[in-house]
Each structure stands twice: as C-alpha cells, then as structure tokens.
Amino acid sequence: MKSFHVTTFGCQMNEHDSERMKGMLESLGYAEAERADEAELILFNTCSIREKADERFVAHLNQAAALKRRDPERVIGVGGCWAQSVKDQVFRQFPFVDVAFGPGQVHKLAEFLTSDSLTAQGFFEFEGFTGHLPTKRARDFQAWVQISVGCNCRCSYCIVPSTRGTEVSRPFGELVAEVERLVAEGVREVTLLGQNVNSWGRDLRPERRSFSELLRAVDATGVERLRYTSPHPKDMREDVVLAHAELRSLCEHIHLPLQSGSTRVLKAMRRTYSRERYLDRVALIREHVPDVALTTDVIVGFPGETEEDFAATLGVCEEVGYDGAFTFIYSPRRGTEAASFADGLIPHEVAVERMERLVEVVQRRARERAQRFVGRTLEVLVEGSSRTDPTKLRGRTRHGKVVNFSGLAAPGDVVQVEISAATSQTLAGEESLLARALG
Ligand code: 5AD
Ligand code: SF4
C-alpha cells in the first residue's frame, strides 16, 4: 500500500482541506504515515497570510527535497494558498516539486496520482469545494463544514481574495443534509467555515439565503454544539446576534476581527466599518448575549499607523475586554494594495514595541474576564489529555475556553466541570462527580 503524509499550515479552512486531502487519498488506497520521511507521497497544505508563514514552509520543503534526493521515487505535492499565490513559479523555484494545486483544485491531486504522467503539473482554477471530497476527521465527534469558499472583501493587506478567489456559497439544502448526516454519525460539535460566513448565501440563486437562516436550520438538526468562523463585523447583523441568544446549540463565542481601533487606519485597510460601528456591534452582541466570549485579530504597524492610531487600538481592546486575541505585526503580501504603500512605513522596532504594549493589554483584560468563570460549573466537551499534565483531561467550554481538569471522562464526552482557577489563556477545574452520578 502506498503511504502519504500531510503537513498543514494556516487557518481552520486549511485544516479542513487537509482532512479532505487525507480522505481522498485513503479512498485511492493510500495509508497515512506518521512521519514525512516514512511516506512516498509528501504533501504540504500551505498558507501565505504573513511572511513568517512562507518562511516556515520553505524550511519544511527543503527537508522534503533532501528526502527526495535519497529516494527519487517519492512524490512531493504542494497545495493551498502559498502554492496558489506563486502559481507556476513553484516549479522554477522548487524543481523537485511534482504537483502543485490551489485550494479549489484539491481533487486534481487524485487525477495526477492516477495518471501515468511523469511531468510536474499545476492546477489553479477554482473547480469545486473541498467540502465535496471524502474526509478523514481528526476527531470523530467534531467536524468542519465548509459553507463557502473565497472572499468578496478587498482588505488592502490581505492575500486571501487572490488565493481563494471570489465568494461561492454551497447550497442551503446540501449543507443541512451534511450536518444531519454528521449528527447521525455521532458528531457533537460542528464548525461552519467560510472566509466571511456572514455573507454566506447572498450569491445563491434562484433564492438568496441568509446566514441566520442557515444557523437556524443547522440548530434544528439536533447538533449539540454549533460554531462558525470567521464573521466580518461589517456583515454582523442583528439576526445573527439574536440567533446566539435563541438557538440552543449556537455557542456563546464570537470571533470578531477588529484589525485596528482607528477609523483612519480601518479606512486604509478597506475594512468598511469605523471604530464606532465596531463598538456598536459589540454593544448589540453584549445586550443580547451578556456572557458571550469575544475574541479578535489585531494588526499593528500597518503603513501610516501613528502613535495616536495605535492608542485608539489599545483603547478598543481595553474597552471591549476580549476573552482572547491573535495579534500580528503587519507584513506586506505580494499583489495586495497595501504592499504598494510607500509612505508611512513603520520601522520593525516600533511595530515590535507596539505589539508588546498590545499583548500586555490583551492578556490583562483576558485574565480579568476569565475570572468570571471561577466558581461556576461549565459544560465541557472533552478533547483529550492535557498538553502540560497527561494525568489531566483537556476540553473546551461553550465559550471556546480551554479547560484542564481532573476527572473520569473520555474524549467526546460532554461533562460538567467546576472551575477553580483561570489564567488569560486557560481554565482549571475538576469534573463534577455529582453531575456524573445524576447523569
Ligand atoms: N499582515 C499581518 N497580519 C495579517 N492578517 C491578514 N493579513 C495580514 C498581513 N498582511 C491577519 C488578520 C487576519 C488574520 C487571519 O491574519 O488579522 O484576521
Ligand atoms: Fe487560511 Fe488565509 Fe492562510 Fe489561506 S492564506 S491558509 S485562507 S490563513
């Protein structure tokens, strides 16, 4: 039997796409190898969101080249956003690559592997959803559901519209049927995936659909936990906020990317919302879902960001009090509008210093926010053992918080955990044996 190994970089959409690659390869008779050096087919599912992502991947690719020199029969494949963003240059830059494909062309990998062609090939036009391919889920009880591909936003810093193309939604009925099937298979938590989930359905014909309609229909399948990522603040409307308040399965967690707290910078980023509008969305969410966990993404050092702009970002983080945030130093990406900005470039030391100040605020507020869970008993979906202490279990609350706790549960169980301590990142506690006994 032939063997494969996939290394995944980037976001949850890429994790999803890798599960589909694995499922497709298994249906072709391949078996997954634990390590790349044991595999005949070495695949990389790449990301191009920031320069660091590129650099990390290139180091891995060079290791694969060394393996191929030892055993020239090996096949090296590169998929995902980086592959898409450099297209045919891949083969010039990395002549040992046999096959390269974009995120909309994963199925072509199967075609390549089953053909007799020995020449390197690249596939880069969007042809179909990876969500249509067979899958191999990392955990039996959790599933991604790809609701759309691509993005119609034009954020000036972002490479995604050029790597994943314009937005195409999967049909309503198809998605609901997929979740019904997953629930029947025993899946307890479903995460709907799209580059901008809030705009899902606007391109559907003959009938346009809205994301809140989809949320309601998915809730009605009886799935226990429902999540989605990522929304866009500009498209986050009251119907979706109300769905959080009303739908039993929809978790009390919203990831609402801020990017900057300065209206001037938001404009240059082409985010199409202002600081006030963003804060207004937060207020609406908190009004209807008071205990919601909010997380975000923030970029520092965008061209032209003044100390005053940065102070505005700190101000929003202070005011909102996120439960967690991913913070990034701006990195110019090929082909994006912002990469051509020549004025107001921020020296790296200034960006690093701003980042440190931002992380201080984000972590302090997250730590403060997390204290509200101490003393409460929360529902936790067990994912496995704790990464730091294997005698303990690890799981997630509906708020998306990681909990390390002692107890008797197994992965896939939903248990009640008494929370005794909280840091900015994780909660700690003990499984409620009373709840288990009453269970
Ligand atoms: N530089 C830095 N961060 C970026 N992001 C996207 N593009 C860039 C870039 N060019 C960040 C945004 C986005 C997250 C996934 O990555 O914050 O929400
Ligand atoms: Fe995901 Fe964006 Fe990276 Fe593509 S570039 S893998 S969409 S994070």
Coordinates of C-alpha atoms and ligand atoms in Angstrom, one line a residue:
M1 CA 0.0 0.0 0.0
K2 CA 1.3 3.5 -0.8
S3 CA 1.7 5.9 2.0
F4 CA 1.3 9.7 2.4
H5 CA 2.0 12.4 4.9
V6 CA 0.4 15.9 5.0
T7 CA 1.8 18.9 6.9
T8 CA -0.7 21.7 7.4
F9 CA -0.1 25.4 7.8
G10 CA -2.5 28.2 8.3
C11 CA -6.1 28.5 9.3
Q12 CA -9.0 26.2 10.1
M13 CA -10.1 26.2 6.5
N14 CA -6.7 24.6 5.7
E15 CA -7.1 22.1 8.4
H16 CA -10.5 21.2 6.9
D17 CA -9.0 21.0 3.4
S18 CA -6.2 18.7 4.7
E19 CA -8.8 16.3 6.2
R20 CA -10.4 16.2 2.8
M21 CA -7.0 15.5 1.1
K22 CA -6.5 12.6 3.6
G23 CA -9.9 11.3 3.0
M24 CA -9.5 11.4 -0.8
L25 CA -6.1 9.7 -0.6
E26 CA -7.4 6.9 1.6
S27 CA -10.2 6.3 -0.9
L28 CA -7.5 5.9 -3.5
G29 CA -5.9 3.2 -1.4
Y30 CA -3.2 5.3 0.3
A31 CA -2.4 4.9 4.1
E32 CA -1.4 7.8 6.3
A33 CA 2.2 7.6 7.6
E34 CA 3.1 9.2 10.9
R35 CA 6.2 11.0 9.6
A36 CA 7.1 12.6 6.3
D37 CA 10.3 10.5 6.0
E38 CA 8.2 7.3 6.0
A39 CA 5.9 8.5 3.2
E40 CA 6.1 8.0 -0.5
L41 CA 3.8 11.0 -1.1
I42 CA 4.8 14.1 0.9
L43 CA 2.2 16.9 0.8
F44 CA 2.2 20.4 2.2
N45 CA -1.0 22.4 2.6
T46 CA 0.4 25.9 2.7
C47 CA -0.6 29.3 3.9
S48 CA 0.5 32.7 2.7
I49 CA -1.2 35.0 5.2
R50 CA 2.1 36.5 6.6
E51 CA 5.7 36.4 5.6
K52 CA 6.5 34.1 8.6
A53 CA 4.2 31.5 7.3
D54 CA 6.1 31.5 4.0
E55 CA 9.4 31.1 5.7
R56 CA 8.4 28.3 7.9
F57 CA 7.0 26.4 5.0
V58 CA 10.1 26.8 2.8
A59 CA 12.3 25.2 5.5
H60 CA 10.0 22.2 5.5
L61 CA 10.0 22.0 1.8
N62 CA 13.8 21.9 1.7
Q63 CA 13.7 18.9 4.1
A64 CA 11.4 17.1 1.7
A65 CA 13.8 17.9 -1.1
A66 CA 16.6 16.1 0.8
L67 CA 14.3 13.1 1.3
K68 CA 13.6 13.0 -2.4
R69 CA 17.3 13.1 -3.3
R70 CA 17.7 9.9 -1.2
D71 CA 14.7 8.3 -2.8
P72 CA 13.8 9.9 -6.2
E73 CA 10.6 7.8 -6.4
R74 CA 9.0 10.0 -3.8
V75 CA 6.3 12.4 -4.9
I76 CA 6.2 15.9 -3.4
G77 CA 3.0 17.9 -3.6
V78 CA 2.2 21.5 -2.6
G79 CA -1.3 22.7 -2.1
G80 CA -3.1 25.6 -0.5
C81 CA -2.7 29.4 -0.5
W82 CA 1.0 29.8 -0.9
A83 CA 1.0 27.4 -3.9
Q84 CA -1.8 29.4 -5.4
S85 CA -0.1 32.8 -4.8
V86 CA 3.1 31.8 -6.6
K87 CA 1.5 29.5 -9.2
D88 CA 3.8 28.2 -11.9
Q89 CA 6.9 29.9 -10.2
V90 CA 6.7 27.0 -7.8
F91 CA 8.3 24.7 -10.3
R92 CA 11.0 27.2 -11.2
Q93 CA 11.9 27.9 -7.6
F94 CA 11.5 24.3 -6.4
P95 CA 12.2 22.0 -9.3
F96 CA 11.7 18.9 -7.1
V97 CA 8.0 19.6 -6.7
D98 CA 5.9 17.1 -8.7
V99 CA 2.5 18.6 -8.3
A100 CA 1.1 21.9 -7.1
F101 CA -2.5 22.9 -6.7
G102 CA -4.6 25.7 -5.3
P103 CA -7.4 25.4 -2.6
G104 CA -10.1 24.9 -5.3
Q105 CA -8.2 22.1 -7.0
V106 CA -7.6 19.5 -4.4
H107 CA -9.4 16.9 -6.4
K108 CA -6.9 17.3 -9.2
L109 CA -4.3 15.7 -6.9
A110 CA -6.2 12.4 -7.4
E111 CA -6.2 12.9 -11.1
F112 CA -2.4 13.5 -11.1
L113 CA -1.7 10.5 -8.9
T114 CA -3.8 8.1 -11.0
S115 CA -2.4 9.3 -14.4
D116 CA 0.7 8.0 -16.0
S117 CA 2.2 11.4 -16.5
L118 CA 5.6 11.9 -15.0
T119 CA 5.9 15.6 -15.7
A120 CA 5.2 18.1 -13.0
Q121 CA 1.8 19.7 -13.1
G122 CA 0.0 22.6 -11.6
F123 CA -3.7 23.2 -11.1
F124 CA -5.0 26.6 -10.1
E125 CA -8.5 27.4 -11.3
F126 CA -11.4 27.1 -8.8
E127 CA -13.4 24.0 -9.8
G128 CA -15.1 22.7 -6.7
F129 CA -15.5 22.7 -3.0
T130 CA -13.1 20.6 -1.0
G131 CA -16.2 20.0 1.2
H132 CA -17.4 17.6 -1.5
L133 CA -14.4 15.3 -1.2
P134 CA -14.3 12.3 1.2
T135 CA -12.9 13.3 4.6
K136 CA -10.8 11.9 7.4
R137 CA -11.7 13.7 10.6
A138 CA -9.0 14.4 13.3
R139 CA -11.7 13.6 15.9
D140 CA -14.8 11.6 15.4
F141 CA -17.0 13.9 17.5
Q142 CA -16.0 17.2 15.8
A143 CA -16.5 18.2 12.2
W144 CA -15.8 21.2 10.0
V145 CA -18.5 22.1 7.4
Q146 CA -17.3 24.3 4.6
I147 CA -20.2 26.6 3.8
S148 CA -18.4 28.8 1.2
V149 CA -15.1 29.4 -0.5
G150 CA -13.4 32.7 -1.4
C151 CA -14.0 36.2 -0.2
N152 CA -15.5 39.3 -1.8
C153 CA -13.9 41.8 0.6
R154 CA -10.9 43.7 -0.5
C155 CA -9.0 44.3 2.7
S156 CA -5.9 46.1 1.5
Y157 CA -3.4 43.9 3.5
C158 CA -5.0 40.5 2.7
I159 CA -3.8 38.0 0.2
V160 CA -6.8 35.7 0.6
P161 CA -9.1 37.0 -2.2
S162 CA -6.3 36.4 -4.6
T163 CA -5.6 32.8 -3.3
R164 CA -9.1 31.7 -2.7
G165 CA -11.0 33.7 -5.3
T166 CA -14.4 35.3 -5.1
E167 CA -17.1 34.0 -2.8
V168 CA -19.1 31.0 -3.8
S169 CA -21.7 29.6 -1.3
R170 CA -22.7 25.9 -1.0
P171 CA -26.5 25.4 -1.3
F172 CA -28.7 25.5 1.8
G173 CA -30.2 22.0 1.4
E174 CA -26.8 20.4 0.8
L175 CA -25.4 21.9 3.9
V176 CA -28.3 21.0 6.1
A177 CA -28.2 17.4 4.8
E178 CA -24.5 17.2 5.5
V179 CA -25.0 18.3 9.1
E180 CA -27.9 15.8 9.5
R181 CA -25.5 13.1 8.3
L182 CA -22.8 14.1 10.7
V183 CA -25.2 14.2 13.7
A184 CA -26.4 10.6 12.7
E185 CA -22.7 9.6 12.7
G186 CA -22.3 10.8 16.3
V187 CA -20.7 14.2 15.7
R188 CA -21.4 16.5 18.7
E189 CA -19.8 19.8 17.5
V190 CA -19.9 21.3 14.1
T191 CA -17.9 24.4 13.0
L192 CA -19.2 26.2 9.9
L193 CA -16.3 27.5 7.8
G194 CA -16.1 30.4 5.4
Q195 CA -13.8 33.4 4.8
N196 CA -16.7 35.6 5.7
V197 CA -19.5 33.5 7.0
N198 CA -21.9 36.4 7.4
S199 CA -22.2 36.9 3.7
W200 CA -22.9 33.2 3.0
G201 CA -26.0 32.7 0.8
R202 CA -26.1 36.1 -0.9
D203 CA -24.9 34.6 -4.2
L204 CA -27.3 31.7 -4.1
R205 CA -29.9 31.6 -6.9
P206 CA -32.8 31.4 -7.5
E207 CA -33.3 32.0 -3.8
R208 CA -30.9 34.2 -1.8
R209 CA -30.4 32.9 1.7
S210 CA -29.1 34.5 4.9
F211 CA -26.5 33.1 7.3
S212 CA -29.0 33.3 10.2
E213 CA -31.4 31.1 8.3
L214 CA -28.6 28.5 7.9
L215 CA -27.8 28.7 11.6
R216 CA -31.5 28.0 12.5
A217 CA -31.7 25.1 10.1
V218 CA -28.4 23.6 11.4
D219 CA -29.6 24.0 15.0
A220 CA -32.8 22.1 14.1
T221 CA -30.7 19.0 13.1
G222 CA -30.2 18.4 16.9
V223 CA -26.4 19.0 16.8
E224 CA -25.2 19.7 20.3
R225 CA -22.7 22.5 19.7
L226 CA -22.6 24.8 16.7
R227 CA -19.7 27.3 16.0
Y228 CA -18.6 29.3 13.0
T229 CA -15.6 31.2 11.7
S230 CA -14.9 33.8 10.6
P231 CA -17.5 36.5 10.7
H232 CA -16.9 40.1 9.4
P233 CA -18.0 43.0 11.6
K234 CA -19.4 44.8 8.6
D235 CA -21.9 42.0 7.9
M236 CA -22.7 41.0 11.5
R237 CA -26.4 41.9 11.8
E238 CA -29.0 41.6 14.5
D239 CA -30.5 38.4 13.1
V240 CA -27.2 36.5 13.7
V241 CA -26.8 38.1 17.2
L242 CA -30.4 37.0 18.1
A243 CA -29.6 33.5 16.8
H244 CA -26.9 33.4 19.5
A245 CA -29.5 34.3 22.1
E246 CA -32.1 31.9 20.9
L247 CA -30.5 28.8 19.4
R248 CA -29.7 26.1 21.9
S249 CA -26.7 24.7 20.0
L250 CA -25.1 28.0 19.0
C251 CA -22.1 28.6 21.4
E252 CA -21.6 31.8 23.4
H253 CA -18.4 32.7 21.5
I254 CA -17.9 35.2 18.6
H255 CA -14.6 35.8 17.0
L256 CA -14.9 39.4 15.7
P257 CA -11.8 40.6 13.9
L258 CA -11.0 44.2 14.8
Q259 CA -7.7 44.7 12.9
S260 CA -7.4 48.3 14.1
G261 CA -9.2 50.6 16.6
S262 CA -8.5 53.7 14.5
T263 CA -11.2 54.7 11.9
R264 CA -8.5 56.2 9.8
V265 CA -6.4 53.0 9.6
L266 CA -9.6 50.9 9.1
K267 CA -10.3 53.0 6.1
A268 CA -6.8 52.5 4.7
M269 CA -7.3 48.8 5.4
R270 CA -10.7 48.9 3.5
R271 CA -12.5 47.2 6.3
T272 CA -15.6 49.3 5.6
Y273 CA -16.5 49.9 9.3
S274 CA -15.5 52.6 11.7
R275 CA -14.4 52.3 15.3
E276 CA -17.9 53.4 16.4
R277 CA -19.7 50.9 14.2
Y278 CA -17.5 48.1 15.6
L279 CA -18.1 49.1 19.2
D280 CA -21.8 49.4 18.3
R281 CA -21.8 45.7 17.1
V282 CA -20.1 44.7 20.4
A283 CA -22.7 46.5 22.4
L284 CA -25.5 44.8 20.4
I285 CA -23.9 41.4 21.0
R286 CA -23.4 42.0 24.7
E287 CA -27.0 43.3 25.0
H288 CA -28.5 40.0 23.7
V289 CA -25.8 37.6 24.9
P290 CA -24.4 39.1 28.1
D291 CA -22.0 36.3 28.9
V292 CA -20.6 36.0 25.4
A293 CA -16.9 35.4 24.9
L294 CA -15.4 37.7 22.3
T295 CA -12.1 37.1 20.6
T296 CA -10.4 39.1 17.9
D297 CA -7.5 39.6 15.5
V298 CA -5.4 42.8 15.6
I299 CA -2.7 44.0 13.2
V300 CA -0.1 46.5 14.4
G301 CA 2.3 48.5 12.3
F302 CA 0.0 49.0 9.3
P303 CA 1.5 51.6 6.9
G304 CA 0.7 55.1 8.2
E305 CA -0.3 53.9 11.7
T306 CA 0.6 56.8 14.1
E307 CA 1.0 56.6 17.8
E308 CA -2.4 58.1 18.1
D309 CA -3.9 55.4 15.8
F310 CA -2.3 52.8 17.9
A311 CA -3.6 54.3 21.1
A312 CA -7.1 54.0 19.6
T313 CA -6.5 50.3 19.1
L314 CA -5.3 49.9 22.7
G315 CA -8.4 51.8 23.7
V316 CA -10.8 49.4 22.0
C317 CA -9.0 46.4 23.4
E318 CA -9.2 48.0 26.9
E319 CA -12.9 48.9 26.4
V320 CA -14.1 45.6 24.9
G321 CA -12.1 43.3 27.1
Y322 CA -11.6 40.4 24.8
D323 CA -11.5 36.9 26.1
G324 CA -8.6 36.3 23.8
A325 CA -6.9 37.9 20.8
F326 CA -4.5 37.0 18.0
T327 CA -2.0 39.8 17.4
F328 CA 0.1 40.3 14.3
I329 CA 2.7 42.6 13.0
Y330 CA 1.7 43.8 9.6
S331 CA 3.6 42.1 6.8
P332 CA 3.3 43.2 3.2
R333 CA 1.9 40.5 0.9
R334 CA 2.6 40.2 -2.8
G335 CA -0.1 41.6 -5.1
T336 CA -2.1 43.4 -2.3
E337 CA -3.0 47.0 -2.4
A338 CA -1.2 47.8 0.9
A339 CA 2.1 46.3 -0.4
S340 CA 2.3 49.2 -2.8
F341 CA 2.0 51.8 0.0
A342 CA 5.3 53.7 0.1
D343 CA 4.5 56.3 2.8
G344 CA 4.4 55.9 6.5
L345 CA 6.1 52.5 6.7
I346 CA 6.6 51.5 10.3
P347 CA 10.1 50.5 11.4
H348 CA 10.2 47.0 12.7
E349 CA 11.4 48.0 16.2
V350 CA 8.4 50.4 16.5
A351 CA 6.0 47.6 15.4
V352 CA 7.5 45.2 17.9
E353 CA 7.3 47.7 20.7
R354 CA 3.6 48.4 19.9
M355 CA 3.0 44.7 19.8
E356 CA 4.4 44.3 23.3
R357 CA 2.1 47.0 24.6
L358 CA -0.9 45.5 22.9
V359 CA -0.2 42.0 24.2
E360 CA 0.0 43.4 27.8
V361 CA -3.5 45.0 27.5
V362 CA -5.0 41.9 25.7
Q363 CA -3.6 39.5 28.3
R364 CA -4.5 41.6 31.3
R365 CA -8.1 42.0 30.1
A366 CA -8.4 38.3 29.1
R367 CA -7.2 37.3 32.6
E368 CA -9.7 39.7 34.2
R369 CA -12.5 38.5 32.0
A370 CA -11.7 34.8 32.7
Q371 CA -12.2 35.3 36.5
R372 CA -16.0 35.4 35.8
F373 CA -15.8 31.6 35.2
V374 CA -14.2 30.8 38.6
G375 CA -16.7 29.2 40.9
R376 CA -19.1 28.3 38.1
T377 CA -19.8 24.8 36.7
L378 CA -19.4 24.8 33.0
E379 CA -20.2 22.3 30.2
V380 CA -17.0 20.9 28.7
L381 CA -16.6 18.8 25.5
V382 CA -13.6 16.6 26.3
E383 CA -10.9 16.7 23.5
G384 CA -8.1 14.5 25.0
S385 CA -5.5 14.7 27.7
S386 CA -3.9 18.0 28.9
R387 CA -0.9 19.1 27.0
T388 CA 1.1 20.0 30.1
D389 CA -0.1 17.3 32.5
P390 CA -1.1 13.9 31.0
T391 CA -2.9 12.8 34.2
K392 CA -5.4 15.5 33.5
L393 CA -8.1 16.0 30.8
R394 CA -8.4 18.8 28.3
G395 CA -11.6 20.2 26.8
R396 CA -13.4 23.3 25.7
T397 CA -16.3 25.2 27.2
R398 CA -19.1 26.6 25.0
H399 CA -17.2 29.9 25.3
G400 CA -14.3 28.3 23.5
K401 CA -12.1 28.4 26.6
V402 CA -9.6 25.5 27.1
V403 CA -10.1 23.8 30.4
N404 CA -7.5 21.4 32.0
F405 CA -9.3 19.3 34.7
S406 CA -9.2 16.1 36.6
G407 CA -12.0 13.6 36.1
L408 CA -13.1 10.3 34.7
A409 CA -14.4 11.4 31.3
A410 CA -13.2 10.2 27.8
P411 CA -12.7 12.2 24.6
G412 CA -16.0 13.0 23.1
D413 CA -17.9 13.2 26.4
V414 CA -19.7 16.3 27.4
V415 CA -19.2 16.8 31.2
Q416 CA -19.8 19.4 33.9
V417 CA -16.6 20.9 35.3
E418 CA -16.3 23.0 38.4
I419 CA -13.9 25.9 37.6
S420 CA -11.4 26.7 40.3
A421 CA -8.8 28.9 38.6
A422 CA -8.3 31.0 35.4
T423 CA -5.4 32.5 33.6
S424 CA -5.6 34.6 30.4
Q425 CA -5.5 31.5 28.3
T426 CA -6.9 28.5 30.2
L427 CA -9.2 27.5 32.9
A428 CA -8.6 24.8 35.5
G429 CA -11.0 22.7 37.5
E430 CA -12.5 19.3 38.4
E431 CA -15.2 17.2 36.8
S432 CA -18.4 17.4 38.9
L433 CA -18.9 13.9 40.1
L434 CA -22.3 14.9 41.4
A435 CA -23.4 15.7 37.9
R436 CA -21.8 12.4 36.7
A437 CA -23.8 10.5 39.3
L438 CA -27.0 12.2 38.4
G439 CA -26.0 12.0 34.8
Ligands
5AD1 N1 -0.1 41.1 7.8 C1 -0.4 40.8 9.1 N2 -1.5 40.2 9.5 C2 -2.4 39.8 8.6 N3 -3.5 39.2 8.7 C3 -4.0 39.1 7.4 N4 -3.2 39.6 6.5 C4 -2.1 40.1 7.2 C5 -1.0 40.8 6.8 N5 -0.7 41.1 5.6 C6 -4.1 38.8 9.9 C7 -5.5 39.4 10.1 C8 -6.5 38.3 9.9 C9 -5.7 37.1 10.4 C10 -6.2 35.8 9.9 O1 -4.4 37.4 9.9 O2 -5.6 39.9 11.5 O3 -7.7 38.5 10.6
SF4_2 FE1 -6.1 30.2 5.5 FE2 -5.6 32.7 4.7 FE3 -3.6 31.0 5.2 FE4 -5.1 30.7 3.1 S1 -3.7 32.4 3.5 S2 -4.5 29.1 4.6 S3 -7.1 31.3 3.9 S4 -5.0 31.8 6.7

